[in-house]
Each structure stands twice: as C-alpha cells, then as structure tokens.
Amino acid sequence: QQPVQSPQAVILREGEDAVINCSSSKALYSVHWYRQKHGEAPVFLMILLKGGEQKGHDKISASFNEKKQQSSLYLTASQLSYSGTYFCGTGVNNNDMRFGAGTRLTVKP
Amino acid sequence: NAGVMQNPRHLVRRRGQEARLRCSPMKGHSHVYWYRQLPEEGLKFMVYLQKENIIDESGMPKERFSAEFPKEGPSILRIQQVVRGDSAAYFCASSRDTGAGTEAFFGQGTRLTVV
C-alpha cells in the first residue's frame, strides 16, 4: 500500500520553513525519507522507527507517530540546496518499502 | 566501496525488442528493490528480491516483465517485447538487510526509451 504525501508541491523563499507529511493506512514498522534532485537518484536522508522518535541533522528533522501512522519532515530556514522532490518510504513489515508520490519543494532566493 | 551500479545508464529499444537492465548492489548488500519512475512522477514499487529469491513482485506487470537476483552477478530486470509505455527511468536500490534502521541506497537509474 502506497503512503500518501502532502502537500504535492510547495514553494518557499530562502529562510522559510516547510513541513511535509506522510501517512499510511497500515501500521508502520519504519519510515524512510529521501530527496531526489531532477535527473538524479534519490538520496537517503533518514530513517525513523516505530516508537515516536524524532531525528534530524542540520536543519532537517522528522518525527514518526506510530499510532497515527504518520511521519512529518521538517525543513527549517530552507536553503536553495533543499530544492528537490522529497519521498517518504514506508515499511509495513520487514520485507518491503513503498514510496509516496513525492512532494516537490522549490526554494527561491 | 562503490555505490549501487546500474547499467546501462541510457537504453534505447525499438518496439518489440527486449530490454535488460542490470543492478549491482553495494558490497555486502543482499536485498534489491526495483522501482519505475515516469517523468515528473513518483517511484513505483515493482519487485523486491533477495539472493536467488523473489520476495515480493506485486508491483510487476503480470506479462513481459521479470526479475532475478542470482547467487552470483547482478540483479536483472528484463522487459520483453517493449512498448512505448515502458519508457521510464528504472531505479534499483539495495540494502544490507531489512532489519530495523537499514537504509536503502539507490543507483543512478537506467533511462529506457522505446521508439
């Protein structure tokens, strides 16, 4: 079952914040976040495991609400380099990973 | 430690021909995923394999598509009798295992164009 991401697209000015959401209709084992630049491969950002933990590095962090079967990615004080399409990948069990349709983030100067 | 290697990077096939896409996972990785991505769209799961086993092929079209991951050598995604609708970028990802906290790394993709 493919997770649902929202919003589909967001446009920011440098320095603004953004939140990207990912939800599933099934109980989740893990959530993965990736960023893909145009014409390139998706690049791993972070993994979150069930237990409601929050992770982050630099100004990008994420939370995982196991009960709500949701994860959110937080981008703080966005930079031009943050532009790209963000995908969440959800693991329902140990065996597979399905991706959402992606959220296209554009950061303008 | 080389990353996930996919080849060819670009592949052009005429309608009706066969396309073979190769994916060599990272060293030490025994799990491979294949995804298809149409222009401006998301990653669509196709198949998940471990060495010599297909674990989940629920995303694969029932006809013309097959995948394998032999004991030795790369994983192969094979598309027989290609049609224009098969034109897409095909990405593979590999992971060390599927235990908790295991990230998957993507190859650069193969861009298939059917003419």
mmCIF file with all atom_site columns, C-alpha atoms in Angstrom:
data_model
loop_
_atom_site.group_PDB
_atom_site.id
_atom_site.type_symbol
_atom_site.label_atom_id
_atom_site.label_alt_id
_atom_site.label_comp_id
_atom_site.label_asym_id
_atom_site.label_entity_id
_atom_site.label_seq_id
_atom_site.pdbx_PDB_ins_code
_atom_site.Cartn_x
_atom_site.Cartn_y
_atom_site.Cartn_z
_atom_site.occupancy
_atom_site.B_iso_or_equiv
_atom_site.pdbx_formal_charge
_atom_site.auth_seq_id
_atom_site.auth_comp_id
_atom_site.auth_asym_id
_atom_site.auth_atom_id
_atom_site.pdbx_PDB_model_num
ATOM 1   C CA . GLN A 1 1   ? 0.000  0.000   0.000   1.00 0.00 ? 1   GLN A CA 1
ATOM 2   C CA . GLN A 1 2   ? 1.497  3.292   -1.107  1.00 0.00 ? 2   GLN A CA 1
ATOM 3   C CA . PRO A 1 3   ? 1.744  6.038   1.533   1.00 0.00 ? 3   PRO A CA 1
ATOM 4   C CA . VAL A 1 4   ? 0.095  9.390   0.899   1.00 0.00 ? 4   VAL A CA 1
ATOM 5   C CA . GLN A 1 5   ? 2.208  12.534  0.923   1.00 0.00 ? 5   GLN A CA 1
ATOM 6   C CA . SER A 1 6   ? 1.063  16.109  1.325   1.00 0.00 ? 6   SER A CA 1
ATOM 7   C CA . PRO A 1 7   ? 1.361  18.691  0.025   1.00 0.00 ? 7   PRO A CA 1
ATOM 8   C CA . GLN A 1 8   ? 2.127  17.710  -3.548  1.00 0.00 ? 8   GLN A CA 1
ATOM 9   C CA . ALA A 1 9   ? 4.210  20.814  -4.072  1.00 0.00 ? 9   ALA A CA 1
ATOM 10  C CA . VAL A 1 10  ? 5.424  23.770  -2.062  1.00 0.00 ? 10  VAL A CA 1
ATOM 11  C CA . ILE A 1 11  ? 7.290  26.935  -2.971  1.00 0.00 ? 11  ILE A CA 1
ATOM 12  C CA . LEU A 1 12  ? 9.364  28.745  -0.368  1.00 0.00 ? 12  LEU A CA 1
ATOM 13  C CA . ARG A 1 13  ? 11.644 31.733  -0.089  1.00 0.00 ? 13  ARG A CA 1
ATOM 14  C CA . GLU A 1 14  ? 15.090 31.139  1.338   1.00 0.00 ? 14  GLU A CA 1
ATOM 15  C CA . GLY A 1 15  ? 14.923 31.065  5.112   1.00 0.00 ? 15  GLY A CA 1
ATOM 16  C CA . GLU A 1 16  ? 11.296 29.929  5.338   1.00 0.00 ? 16  GLU A CA 1
ATOM 17  C CA . ASP A 1 17  ? 10.168 26.690  6.951   1.00 0.00 ? 17  ASP A CA 1
ATOM 18  C CA . ALA A 1 18  ? 8.229  23.779  5.476   1.00 0.00 ? 18  ALA A CA 1
ATOM 19  C CA . VAL A 1 19  ? 6.535  20.619  6.682   1.00 0.00 ? 19  VAL A CA 1
ATOM 20  C CA . ILE A 1 20  ? 5.948  17.564  4.505   1.00 0.00 ? 20  ILE A CA 1
ATOM 21  C CA . ASN A 1 21  ? 3.578  14.884  5.721   1.00 0.00 ? 21  ASN A CA 1
ATOM 22  C CA . CYS A 1 22  ? 3.417  11.185  5.014   1.00 0.00 ? 22  CYS A CA 1
ATOM 23  C CA . SER A 1 23  ? 0.575  8.927   6.124   1.00 0.00 ? 23  SER A CA 1
ATOM 24  C CA . SER A 1 24  ? -0.276 5.293   5.726   1.00 0.00 ? 24  SER A CA 1
ATOM 25  C CA . SER A 1 25  ? -3.440 3.243   6.056   1.00 0.00 ? 25  SER A CA 1
ATOM 26  C CA . LYS A 1 26  ? -1.433 0.408   7.571   1.00 0.00 ? 26  LYS A CA 1
ATOM 27  C CA . ALA A 1 27  ? 0.583  0.074   10.739  1.00 0.00 ? 27  ALA A CA 1
ATOM 28  C CA . LEU A 1 28  ? 4.133  1.095   10.023  1.00 0.00 ? 28  LEU A CA 1
ATOM 29  C CA . TYR A 1 29  ? 7.377  -0.507  11.004  1.00 0.00 ? 29  TYR A CA 1
ATOM 30  C CA . SER A 1 30  ? 9.601  2.257   9.723   1.00 0.00 ? 30  SER A CA 1
ATOM 31  C CA . VAL A 1 31  ? 9.618  5.442   7.683   1.00 0.00 ? 31  VAL A CA 1
ATOM 32  C CA . HIS A 1 32  ? 12.407 6.466   5.334   1.00 0.00 ? 32  HIS A CA 1
ATOM 33  C CA . TRP A 1 33  ? 12.899 9.915   3.834   1.00 0.00 ? 33  TRP A CA 1
ATOM 34  C CA . TYR A 1 34  ? 14.723 10.599  0.575   1.00 0.00 ? 34  TYR A CA 1
ATOM 35  C CA . ARG A 1 35  ? 15.383 13.645  -1.570  1.00 0.00 ? 35  ARG A CA 1
ATOM 36  C CA . GLN A 1 36  ? 15.702 13.498  -5.332  1.00 0.00 ? 36  GLN A CA 1
ATOM 37  C CA . LYS A 1 37  ? 17.157 16.236  -7.495  1.00 0.00 ? 37  LYS A CA 1
ATOM 38  C CA . HIS A 1 38  ? 15.941 16.462  -11.071 1.00 0.00 ? 38  HIS A CA 1
ATOM 39  C CA . GLY A 1 39  ? 17.544 13.767  -13.227 1.00 0.00 ? 39  GLY A CA 1
ATOM 40  C CA . GLU A 1 40  ? 19.357 12.187  -10.305 1.00 0.00 ? 40  GLU A CA 1
ATOM 41  C CA . ALA A 1 41  ? 18.873 9.234   -7.994  1.00 0.00 ? 41  ALA A CA 1
ATOM 42  C CA . PRO A 1 42  ? 17.050 9.615   -4.672  1.00 0.00 ? 42  PRO A CA 1
ATOM 43  C CA . VAL A 1 43  ? 19.427 10.266  -1.798  1.00 0.00 ? 43  VAL A CA 1
ATOM 44  C CA . PHE A 1 44  ? 18.833 8.888   1.663   1.00 0.00 ? 44  PHE A CA 1
ATOM 45  C CA . LEU A 1 45  ? 18.067 11.453  4.396   1.00 0.00 ? 45  LEU A CA 1
ATOM 46  C CA . MET A 1 46  ? 16.998 9.467   7.454   1.00 0.00 ? 46  MET A CA 1
ATOM 47  C CA . ILE A 1 47  ? 15.102 6.501   8.876   1.00 0.00 ? 47  ILE A CA 1
ATOM 48  C CA . LEU A 1 48  ? 12.628 6.573   11.710  1.00 0.00 ? 48  LEU A CA 1
ATOM 49  C CA . LEU A 1 49  ? 11.440 3.550   13.579  1.00 0.00 ? 49  LEU A CA 1
ATOM 50  C CA . LYS A 1 50  ? 8.200  2.930   15.378  1.00 0.00 ? 50  LYS A CA 1
ATOM 51  C CA . GLY A 1 51  ? 8.278  4.414   18.825  1.00 0.00 ? 51  GLY A CA 1
ATOM 52  C CA . GLY A 1 52  ? 7.579  8.048   18.042  1.00 0.00 ? 52  GLY A CA 1
ATOM 53  C CA . GLU A 1 53  ? 11.176 9.121   17.840  1.00 0.00 ? 53  GLU A CA 1
ATOM 54  C CA . GLN A 1 54  ? 12.367 12.251  16.179  1.00 0.00 ? 54  GLN A CA 1
ATOM 55  C CA . LYS A 1 55  ? 15.542 12.522  14.187  1.00 0.00 ? 55  LYS A CA 1
ATOM 56  C CA . GLY A 1 56  ? 17.358 15.272  12.459  1.00 0.00 ? 56  GLY A CA 1
ATOM 57  C CA . HIS A 1 57  ? 20.540 16.692  11.180  1.00 0.00 ? 57  HIS A CA 1
ATOM 58  C CA . ASP A 1 58  ? 21.387 20.236  10.333  1.00 0.00 ? 58  ASP A CA 1
ATOM 59  C CA . LYS A 1 59  ? 18.044 21.975  9.762   1.00 0.00 ? 59  LYS A CA 1
ATOM 60  C CA . ILE A 1 60  ? 16.126 18.919  8.537   1.00 0.00 ? 60  ILE A CA 1
ATOM 61  C CA . SER A 1 61  ? 14.319 16.757  11.067  1.00 0.00 ? 61  SER A CA 1
ATOM 62  C CA . ALA A 1 62  ? 11.479 14.289  11.104  1.00 0.00 ? 62  ALA A CA 1
ATOM 63  C CA . SER A 1 63  ? 9.020  12.727  13.501  1.00 0.00 ? 63  SER A CA 1
ATOM 64  C CA . PHE A 1 64  ? 7.151  9.446   13.428  1.00 0.00 ? 64  PHE A CA 1
ATOM 65  C CA . ASN A 1 65  ? 3.807  8.998   15.134  1.00 0.00 ? 65  ASN A CA 1
ATOM 66  C CA . GLU A 1 66  ? 3.243  5.268   15.205  1.00 0.00 ? 66  GLU A CA 1
ATOM 67  C CA . LYS A 1 67  ? -0.322 5.479   16.490  1.00 0.00 ? 67  LYS A CA 1
ATOM 68  C CA . LYS A 1 68  ? -1.399 7.870   13.775  1.00 0.00 ? 68  LYS A CA 1
ATOM 69  C CA . GLN A 1 69  ? 0.667  6.006   11.194  1.00 0.00 ? 69  GLN A CA 1
ATOM 70  C CA . GLN A 1 70  ? 2.172  9.306   10.123  1.00 0.00 ? 70  GLN A CA 1
ATOM 71  C CA . SER A 1 71  ? 5.534  10.903  9.692   1.00 0.00 ? 71  SER A CA 1
ATOM 72  C CA . SER A 1 72  ? 6.424  14.534  9.112   1.00 0.00 ? 72  SER A CA 1
ATOM 73  C CA . LEU A 1 73  ? 9.578  16.024  7.655   1.00 0.00 ? 73  LEU A CA 1
ATOM 74  C CA . TYR A 1 74  ? 10.524 19.490  8.924   1.00 0.00 ? 74  TYR A CA 1
ATOM 75  C CA . LEU A 1 75  ? 12.750 21.807  6.923   1.00 0.00 ? 75  LEU A CA 1
ATOM 76  C CA . THR A 1 76  ? 13.852 24.833  8.889   1.00 0.00 ? 76  THR A CA 1
ATOM 77  C CA . ALA A 1 77  ? 15.330 28.011  7.452   1.00 0.00 ? 77  ALA A CA 1
ATOM 78  C CA . SER A 1 78  ? 15.337 26.486  3.993   1.00 0.00 ? 78  SER A CA 1
ATOM 79  C CA . GLN A 1 79  ? 18.295 26.885  1.673   1.00 0.00 ? 79  GLN A CA 1
ATOM 80  C CA . LEU A 1 80  ? 18.403 26.856  -2.112  1.00 0.00 ? 80  LEU A CA 1
ATOM 81  C CA . SER A 1 81  ? 20.029 23.428  -1.949  1.00 0.00 ? 81  SER A CA 1
ATOM 82  C CA . TYR A 1 82  ? 16.898 22.000  -0.325  1.00 0.00 ? 82  TYR A CA 1
ATOM 83  C CA . SER A 1 83  ? 15.027 22.170  -3.629  1.00 0.00 ? 83  SER A CA 1
ATOM 84  C CA . GLY A 1 84  ? 14.029 18.784  -4.973  1.00 0.00 ? 84  GLY A CA 1
ATOM 85  C CA . THR A 1 85  ? 11.372 16.147  -4.612  1.00 0.00 ? 85  THR A CA 1
ATOM 86  C CA . TYR A 1 86  ? 11.016 14.531  -1.208  1.00 0.00 ? 86  TYR A CA 1
ATOM 87  C CA . PHE A 1 87  ? 9.814  10.979  -0.949  1.00 0.00 ? 87  PHE A CA 1
ATOM 88  C CA . CYS A 1 88  ? 8.767  9.069   2.111   1.00 0.00 ? 88  CYS A CA 1
ATOM 89  C CA . GLY A 1 89  ? 9.167  5.320   2.051   1.00 0.00 ? 89  GLY A CA 1
ATOM 90  C CA . THR A 1 90  ? 7.183  3.235   4.463   1.00 0.00 ? 90  THR A CA 1
ATOM 91  C CA . GLY A 1 91  ? 7.917  -0.254  5.688   1.00 0.00 ? 91  GLY A CA 1
ATOM 92  C CA . VAL A 1 92  ? 4.829  -2.120  6.762   1.00 0.00 ? 92  VAL A CA 1
ATOM 93  C CA . ASN A 1 93  ? 6.912  -5.058  7.816   1.00 0.00 ? 93  ASN A CA 1
ATOM 94  C CA . ASN A 1 94  ? 10.479 -6.079  7.465   1.00 0.00 ? 94  ASN A CA 1
ATOM 95  C CA . ASN A 1 95  ? 10.140 -7.025  3.868   1.00 0.00 ? 95  ASN A CA 1
ATOM 96  C CA . ASP A 1 96  ? 9.345  -4.131  1.624   1.00 0.00 ? 96  ASP A CA 1
ATOM 97  C CA . MET A 1 97  ? 9.445  -0.402  1.172   1.00 0.00 ? 97  MET A CA 1
ATOM 98  C CA . ARG A 1 98  ? 6.819  1.569   -0.719  1.00 0.00 ? 98  ARG A CA 1
ATOM 99  C CA . PHE A 1 99  ? 7.199  5.211   -1.671  1.00 0.00 ? 99  PHE A CA 1
ATOM 100 C CA . GLY A 1 100 ? 4.723  8.041   -1.762  1.00 0.00 ? 100 GLY A CA 1
ATOM 101 C CA . ALA A 1 101 ? 4.190  10.105  -4.901  1.00 0.00 ? 101 ALA A CA 1
ATOM 102 C CA . GLY A 1 102 ? 6.588  12.757  -3.647  1.00 0.00 ? 102 GLY A CA 1
ATOM 103 C CA . THR A 1 103 ? 6.449  16.408  -2.622  1.00 0.00 ? 103 THR A CA 1
ATOM 104 C CA . ARG A 1 104 ? 8.153  18.869  -4.930  1.00 0.00 ? 104 ARG A CA 1
ATOM 105 C CA . LEU A 1 105 ? 9.906  21.589  -2.949  1.00 0.00 ? 105 LEU A CA 1
ATOM 106 C CA . THR A 1 106 ? 11.158 24.721  -4.656  1.00 0.00 ? 106 THR A CA 1
ATOM 107 C CA . VAL A 1 107 ? 13.220 27.222  -2.706  1.00 0.00 ? 107 VAL A CA 1
ATOM 108 C CA . LYS A 1 108 ? 13.595 30.635  -4.312  1.00 0.00 ? 108 LYS A CA 1
ATOM 109 C CA . PRO A 1 109 ? 16.118 33.345  -3.443  1.00 0.00 ? 109 PRO A CA 1
ATOM 110 C CA . ASN B 2 1   ? 33.164 0.917   -1.533  1.00 0.00 ? 1   ASN B CA 1
ATOM 111 C CA . ALA B 2 2   ? 31.364 1.536   -4.780  1.00 0.00 ? 2   ALA B CA 1
ATOM 112 C CA . GLY B 2 3   ? 27.735 2.515   -4.623  1.00 0.00 ? 3   GLY B CA 1
ATOM 113 C CA . VAL B 2 4   ? 24.864 0.781   -6.344  1.00 0.00 ? 4   VAL B CA 1
ATOM 114 C CA . MET B 2 5   ? 25.791 0.392   -10.001 1.00 0.00 ? 5   MET B CA 1
ATOM 115 C CA . GLN B 2 6   ? 23.206 0.313   -12.724 1.00 0.00 ? 6   GLN B CA 1
ATOM 116 C CA . ASN B 2 7   ? 23.855 -0.190  -16.381 1.00 0.00 ? 7   ASN B CA 1
ATOM 117 C CA . PRO B 2 8   ? 23.301 0.888   -18.921 1.00 0.00 ? 8   PRO B CA 1
ATOM 118 C CA . ARG B 2 9   ? 22.517 4.462   -17.905 1.00 0.00 ? 9   ARG B CA 1
ATOM 119 C CA . HIS B 2 10  ? 20.544 5.001   -21.091 1.00 0.00 ? 10  HIS B CA 1
ATOM 120 C CA . LEU B 2 11  ? 18.919 2.343   -23.238 1.00 0.00 ? 11  LEU B CA 1
ATOM 121 C CA . VAL B 2 12  ? 17.017 2.805   -26.479 1.00 0.00 ? 12  VAL B CA 1
ATOM 122 C CA . ARG B 2 13  ? 14.921 -0.030  -27.814 1.00 0.00 ? 13  ARG B CA 1
ATOM 123 C CA . ARG B 2 14  ? 12.510 -0.396  -30.711 1.00 0.00 ? 14  ARG B CA 1
ATOM 124 C CA . ARG B 2 15  ? 9.026  -1.637  -30.006 1.00 0.00 ? 15  ARG B CA 1
ATOM 125 C CA . GLY B 2 16  ? 9.018  -5.428  -29.708 1.00 0.00 ? 16  GLY B CA 1
ATOM 126 C CA . GLN B 2 17  ? 12.649 -5.745  -28.628 1.00 0.00 ? 17  GLN B CA 1
ATOM 127 C CA . GLU B 2 18  ? 13.873 -6.900  -25.257 1.00 0.00 ? 18  GLU B CA 1
ATOM 128 C CA . ALA B 2 19  ? 15.399 -4.667  -22.607 1.00 0.00 ? 19  ALA B CA 1
ATOM 129 C CA . ARG B 2 20  ? 17.776 -5.950  -19.933 1.00 0.00 ? 20  ARG B CA 1
ATOM 130 C CA . LEU B 2 21  ? 18.591 -3.672  -17.019 1.00 0.00 ? 21  LEU B CA 1
ATOM 131 C CA . ARG B 2 22  ? 21.342 -4.582  -14.608 1.00 0.00 ? 22  ARG B CA 1
ATOM 132 C CA . CYS B 2 23  ? 21.841 -3.640  -10.989 1.00 0.00 ? 23  CYS B CA 1
ATOM 133 C CA . SER B 2 24  ? 24.890 -4.466  -8.909  1.00 0.00 ? 24  SER B CA 1
ATOM 134 C CA . PRO B 2 25  ? 24.145 -3.807  -5.249  1.00 0.00 ? 25  PRO B CA 1
ATOM 135 C CA . MET B 2 26  ? 26.596 -2.315  -2.821  1.00 0.00 ? 26  MET B CA 1
ATOM 136 C CA . LYS B 2 27  ? 29.133 -4.696  -1.367  1.00 0.00 ? 27  LYS B CA 1
ATOM 137 C CA . GLY B 2 28  ? 27.602 -6.668  1.447   1.00 0.00 ? 28  GLY B CA 1
ATOM 138 C CA . HIS B 2 29  ? 24.026 -5.919  0.386   1.00 0.00 ? 29  HIS B CA 1
ATOM 139 C CA . SER B 2 30  ? 21.798 -8.865  -0.338  1.00 0.00 ? 30  SER B CA 1
ATOM 140 C CA . HIS B 2 31  ? 18.464 -7.091  -0.780  1.00 0.00 ? 31  HIS B CA 1
ATOM 141 C CA . VAL B 2 32  ? 17.452 -5.390  -4.009  1.00 0.00 ? 32  VAL B CA 1
ATOM 142 C CA . TYR B 2 33  ? 14.398 -3.310  -4.887  1.00 0.00 ? 33  TYR B CA 1
ATOM 143 C CA . TRP B 2 34  ? 13.358 -2.180  -8.365  1.00 0.00 ? 34  TRP B CA 1
ATOM 144 C CA . TYR B 2 35  ? 11.284 0.946   -8.947  1.00 0.00 ? 35  TYR B CA 1
ATOM 145 C CA . ARG B 2 36  ? 9.907  2.606   -12.057 1.00 0.00 ? 36  ARG B CA 1
ATOM 146 C CA . GLN B 2 37  ? 9.602  6.351   -12.360 1.00 0.00 ? 37  GLN B CA 1
ATOM 147 C CA . LEU B 2 38  ? 7.714  8.123   -15.117 1.00 0.00 ? 38  LEU B CA 1
ATOM 148 C CA . PRO B 2 39  ? 8.670  11.728  -15.888 1.00 0.00 ? 39  PRO B CA 1
ATOM 149 C CA . GLU B 2 40  ? 7.543  14.116  -13.160 1.00 0.00 ? 40  GLU B CA 1
ATOM 150 C CA . GLU B 2 41  ? 6.049  11.250  -11.144 1.00 0.00 ? 41  GLU B CA 1
ATOM 151 C CA . GLY B 2 42  ? 6.929  9.281   -8.028  1.00 0.00 ? 42  GLY B CA 1
ATOM 152 C CA . LEU B 2 43  ? 8.706  5.984   -7.537  1.00 0.00 ? 43  LEU B CA 1
ATOM 153 C CA . LYS B 2 44  ? 6.506  2.990   -8.205  1.00 0.00 ? 44  LYS B CA 1
ATOM 154 C CA . PHE B 2 45  ? 7.498  -0.231  -6.497  1.00 0.00 ? 45  PHE B CA 1
ATOM 155 C CA . MET B 2 46  ? 7.993  -3.161  -8.820  1.00 0.00 ? 46  MET B CA 1
ATOM 156 C CA . VAL B 2 47  ? 9.775  -6.017  -7.097  1.00 0.00 ? 47  VAL B CA 1
ATOM 157 C CA . TYR B 2 48  ? 11.818 -6.882  -4.037  1.00 0.00 ? 48  TYR B CA 1
ATOM 158 C CA . LEU B 2 49  ? 14.424 -9.648  -4.216  1.00 0.00 ? 49  LEU B CA 1
ATOM 159 C CA . GLN B 2 50  ? 16.940 -11.327 -2.020  1.00 0.00 ? 50  GLN B CA 1
ATOM 160 C CA . LYS B 2 51  ? 19.700 -13.526 -3.354  1.00 0.00 ? 51  LYS B CA 1
ATOM 161 C CA . GLU B 2 52  ? 18.059 -16.206 -5.546  1.00 0.00 ? 52  GLU B CA 1
ATOM 162 C CA . ASN B 2 53  ? 14.595 -15.368 -4.239  1.00 0.00 ? 53  ASN B CA 1
ATOM 163 C CA . ILE B 2 54  ? 11.764 -13.098 -5.290  1.00 0.00 ? 54  ILE B CA 1
ATOM 164 C CA . ILE B 2 55  ? 10.188 -11.881 -2.067  1.00 0.00 ? 55  ILE B CA 1
ATOM 165 C CA . ASP B 2 56  ? 7.509  -9.551  -3.392  1.00 0.00 ? 56  ASP B CA 1
ATOM 166 C CA . GLU B 2 57  ? 6.665  -8.958  -7.046  1.00 0.00 ? 57  GLU B CA 1
ATOM 167 C CA . SER B 2 58  ? 3.261  -7.413  -6.504  1.00 0.00 ? 58  SER B CA 1
ATOM 168 C CA . GLY B 2 59  ? 4.264  -4.268  -8.392  1.00 0.00 ? 59  GLY B CA 1
ATOM 169 C CA . MET B 2 60  ? 5.396  -6.063  -11.521 1.00 0.00 ? 60  MET B CA 1
ATOM 170 C CA . PRO B 2 61  ? 3.118  -6.223  -14.555 1.00 0.00 ? 61  PRO B CA 1
ATOM 171 C CA . LYS B 2 62  ? 1.942  -9.790  -14.998 1.00 0.00 ? 62  LYS B CA 1
ATOM 172 C CA . GLU B 2 63  ? 3.246  -10.085 -18.536 1.00 0.00 ? 63  GLU B CA 1
ATOM 173 C CA . ARG B 2 64  ? 6.540  -9.242  -20.238 1.00 0.00 ? 64  ARG B CA 1
ATOM 174 C CA . PHE B 2 65  ? 8.352  -8.243  -17.032 1.00 0.00 ? 65  PHE B CA 1
ATOM 175 C CA . SER B 2 66  ? 10.596 -10.486 -14.979 1.00 0.00 ? 66  SER B CA 1
ATOM 176 C CA . ALA B 2 67  ? 13.353 -10.043 -12.442 1.00 0.00 ? 67  ALA B CA 1
ATOM 177 C CA . GLU B 2 68  ? 16.066 -12.172 -10.967 1.00 0.00 ? 68  GLU B CA 1
ATOM 178 C CA . PHE B 2 69  ? 18.896 -11.863 -8.489  1.00 0.00 ? 69  PHE B CA 1
ATOM 179 C CA . PRO B 2 70  ? 21.209 -14.834 -8.926  1.00 0.00 ? 70  PRO B CA 1
ATOM 180 C CA . LYS B 2 71  ? 23.682 -16.103 -6.382  1.00 0.00 ? 71  LYS B CA 1
ATOM 181 C CA . GLU B 2 72  ? 26.474 -14.620 -8.447  1.00 0.00 ? 72  GLU B CA 1
ATOM 182 C CA . GLY B 2 73  ? 26.204 -11.493 -10.507 1.00 0.00 ? 73  GLY B CA 1
ATOM 183 C CA . PRO B 2 74  ? 23.882 -8.522  -10.702 1.00 0.00 ? 74  PRO B CA 1
ATOM 184 C CA . SER B 2 75  ? 20.139 -8.360  -10.421 1.00 0.00 ? 75  SER B CA 1
ATOM 185 C CA . ILE B 2 76  ? 18.457 -8.252  -13.821 1.00 0.00 ? 76  ILE B CA 1
ATOM 186 C CA . LEU B 2 77  ? 15.167 -6.633  -14.734 1.00 0.00 ? 77  LEU B CA 1
ATOM 187 C CA . ARG B 2 78  ? 14.010 -7.973  -18.062 1.00 0.00 ? 78  ARG B CA 1
ATOM 188 C CA . ILE B 2 79  ? 11.307 -6.472  -20.216 1.00 0.00 ? 79  ILE B CA 1
ATOM 189 C CA . GLN B 2 80  ? 10.238 -8.485  -23.226 1.00 0.00 ? 80  GLN B CA 1
ATOM 190 C CA . GLN B 2 81  ? 8.516  -7.054  -26.309 1.00 0.00 ? 81  GLN B CA 1
ATOM 191 C CA . VAL B 2 82  ? 8.824  -3.491  -25.091 1.00 0.00 ? 82  VAL B CA 1
ATOM 192 C CA . VAL B 2 83  ? 6.105  -0.954  -25.839 1.00 0.00 ? 83  VAL B CA 1
ATOM 193 C CA . ARG B 2 84  ? 6.217  2.843   -25.787 1.00 0.00 ? 84  ARG B CA 1
ATOM 194 C CA . GLY B 2 85  ? 4.559  2.869   -22.371 1.00 0.00 ? 85  GLY B CA 1
ATOM 195 C CA . ASP B 2 86  ? 7.593  1.108   -20.900 1.00 0.00 ? 86  ASP B CA 1
ATOM 196 C CA . SER B 2 87  ? 9.664  4.261   -21.427 1.00 0.00 ? 87  SER B CA 1
ATOM 197 C CA . ALA B 2 88  ? 10.677 5.418   -17.957 1.00 0.00 ? 88  ALA B CA 1
ATOM 198 C CA . ALA B 2 89  ? 13.562 5.622   -15.541 1.00 0.00 ? 89  ALA B CA 1
ATOM 199 C CA . TYR B 2 90  ? 14.158 2.377   -13.701 1.00 0.00 ? 90  TYR B CA 1
ATOM 200 C CA . PHE B 2 91  ? 15.905 2.631   -10.354 1.00 0.00 ? 91  PHE B CA 1
ATOM 201 C CA . CYS B 2 92  ? 17.214 -0.111  -8.191  1.00 0.00 ? 92  CYS B CA 1
ATOM 202 C CA . ALA B 2 93  ? 18.063 0.213   -4.533  1.00 0.00 ? 93  ALA B CA 1
ATOM 203 C CA . SER B 2 94  ? 19.956 -2.137  -2.288  1.00 0.00 ? 94  SER B CA 1
ATOM 204 C CA . SER B 2 95  ? 20.109 -2.615  1.436   1.00 0.00 ? 95  SER B CA 1
ATOM 205 C CA . ARG B 2 96  ? 22.198 -4.685  3.783   1.00 0.00 ? 96  ARG B CA 1
ATOM 206 C CA . ASP B 2 97  ? 19.155 -6.310  5.279   1.00 0.00 ? 97  ASP B CA 1
ATOM 207 C CA . THR B 2 98  ? 15.660 -5.337  6.175   1.00 0.00 ? 98  THR B CA 1
ATOM 208 C CA . GLY B 2 99  ? 16.223 -5.116  9.871   1.00 0.00 ? 99  GLY B CA 1
ATOM 209 C CA . ALA B 2 100 ? 15.302 -2.001  11.746  1.00 0.00 ? 100 ALA B CA 1
ATOM 210 C CA . GLY B 2 101 ? 17.214 1.091   10.782  1.00 0.00 ? 101 GLY B CA 1
ATOM 211 C CA . THR B 2 102 ? 18.537 -0.173  7.481   1.00 0.00 ? 102 THR B CA 1
ATOM 212 C CA . GLU B 2 103 ? 18.659 2.414   4.781   1.00 0.00 ? 103 GLU B CA 1
ATOM 213 C CA . ALA B 2 104 ? 18.466 1.633   1.094   1.00 0.00 ? 104 ALA B CA 1
ATOM 214 C CA . PHE B 2 105 ? 20.856 3.190   -1.409  1.00 0.00 ? 105 PHE B CA 1
ATOM 215 C CA . PHE B 2 106 ? 19.812 3.969   -4.947  1.00 0.00 ? 106 PHE B CA 1
ATOM 216 C CA . GLY B 2 107 ? 21.653 3.542   -8.195  1.00 0.00 ? 107 GLY B CA 1
ATOM 217 C CA . GLN B 2 108 ? 21.728 6.296   -10.818 1.00 0.00 ? 108 GLN B CA 1
ATOM 218 C CA . GLY B 2 109 ? 18.966 4.613   -12.768 1.00 0.00 ? 109 GLY B CA 1
ATOM 219 C CA . THR B 2 110 ? 18.536 3.337   -16.304 1.00 0.00 ? 110 THR B CA 1
ATOM 220 C CA . ARG B 2 111 ? 16.536 5.560   -18.619 1.00 0.00 ? 111 ARG B CA 1
ATOM 221 C CA . LEU B 2 112 ? 14.724 3.379   -21.095 1.00 0.00 ? 112 LEU B CA 1
ATOM 222 C CA . THR B 2 113 ? 13.374 4.929   -24.251 1.00 0.00 ? 113 THR B CA 1
ATOM 223 C CA . VAL B 2 114 ? 11.201 2.862   -26.546 1.00 0.00 ? 114 VAL B CA 1
ATOM 224 C CA . VAL B 2 115 ? 10.963 4.199   -30.079 1.00 0.00 ? 115 VAL B CA 1
#
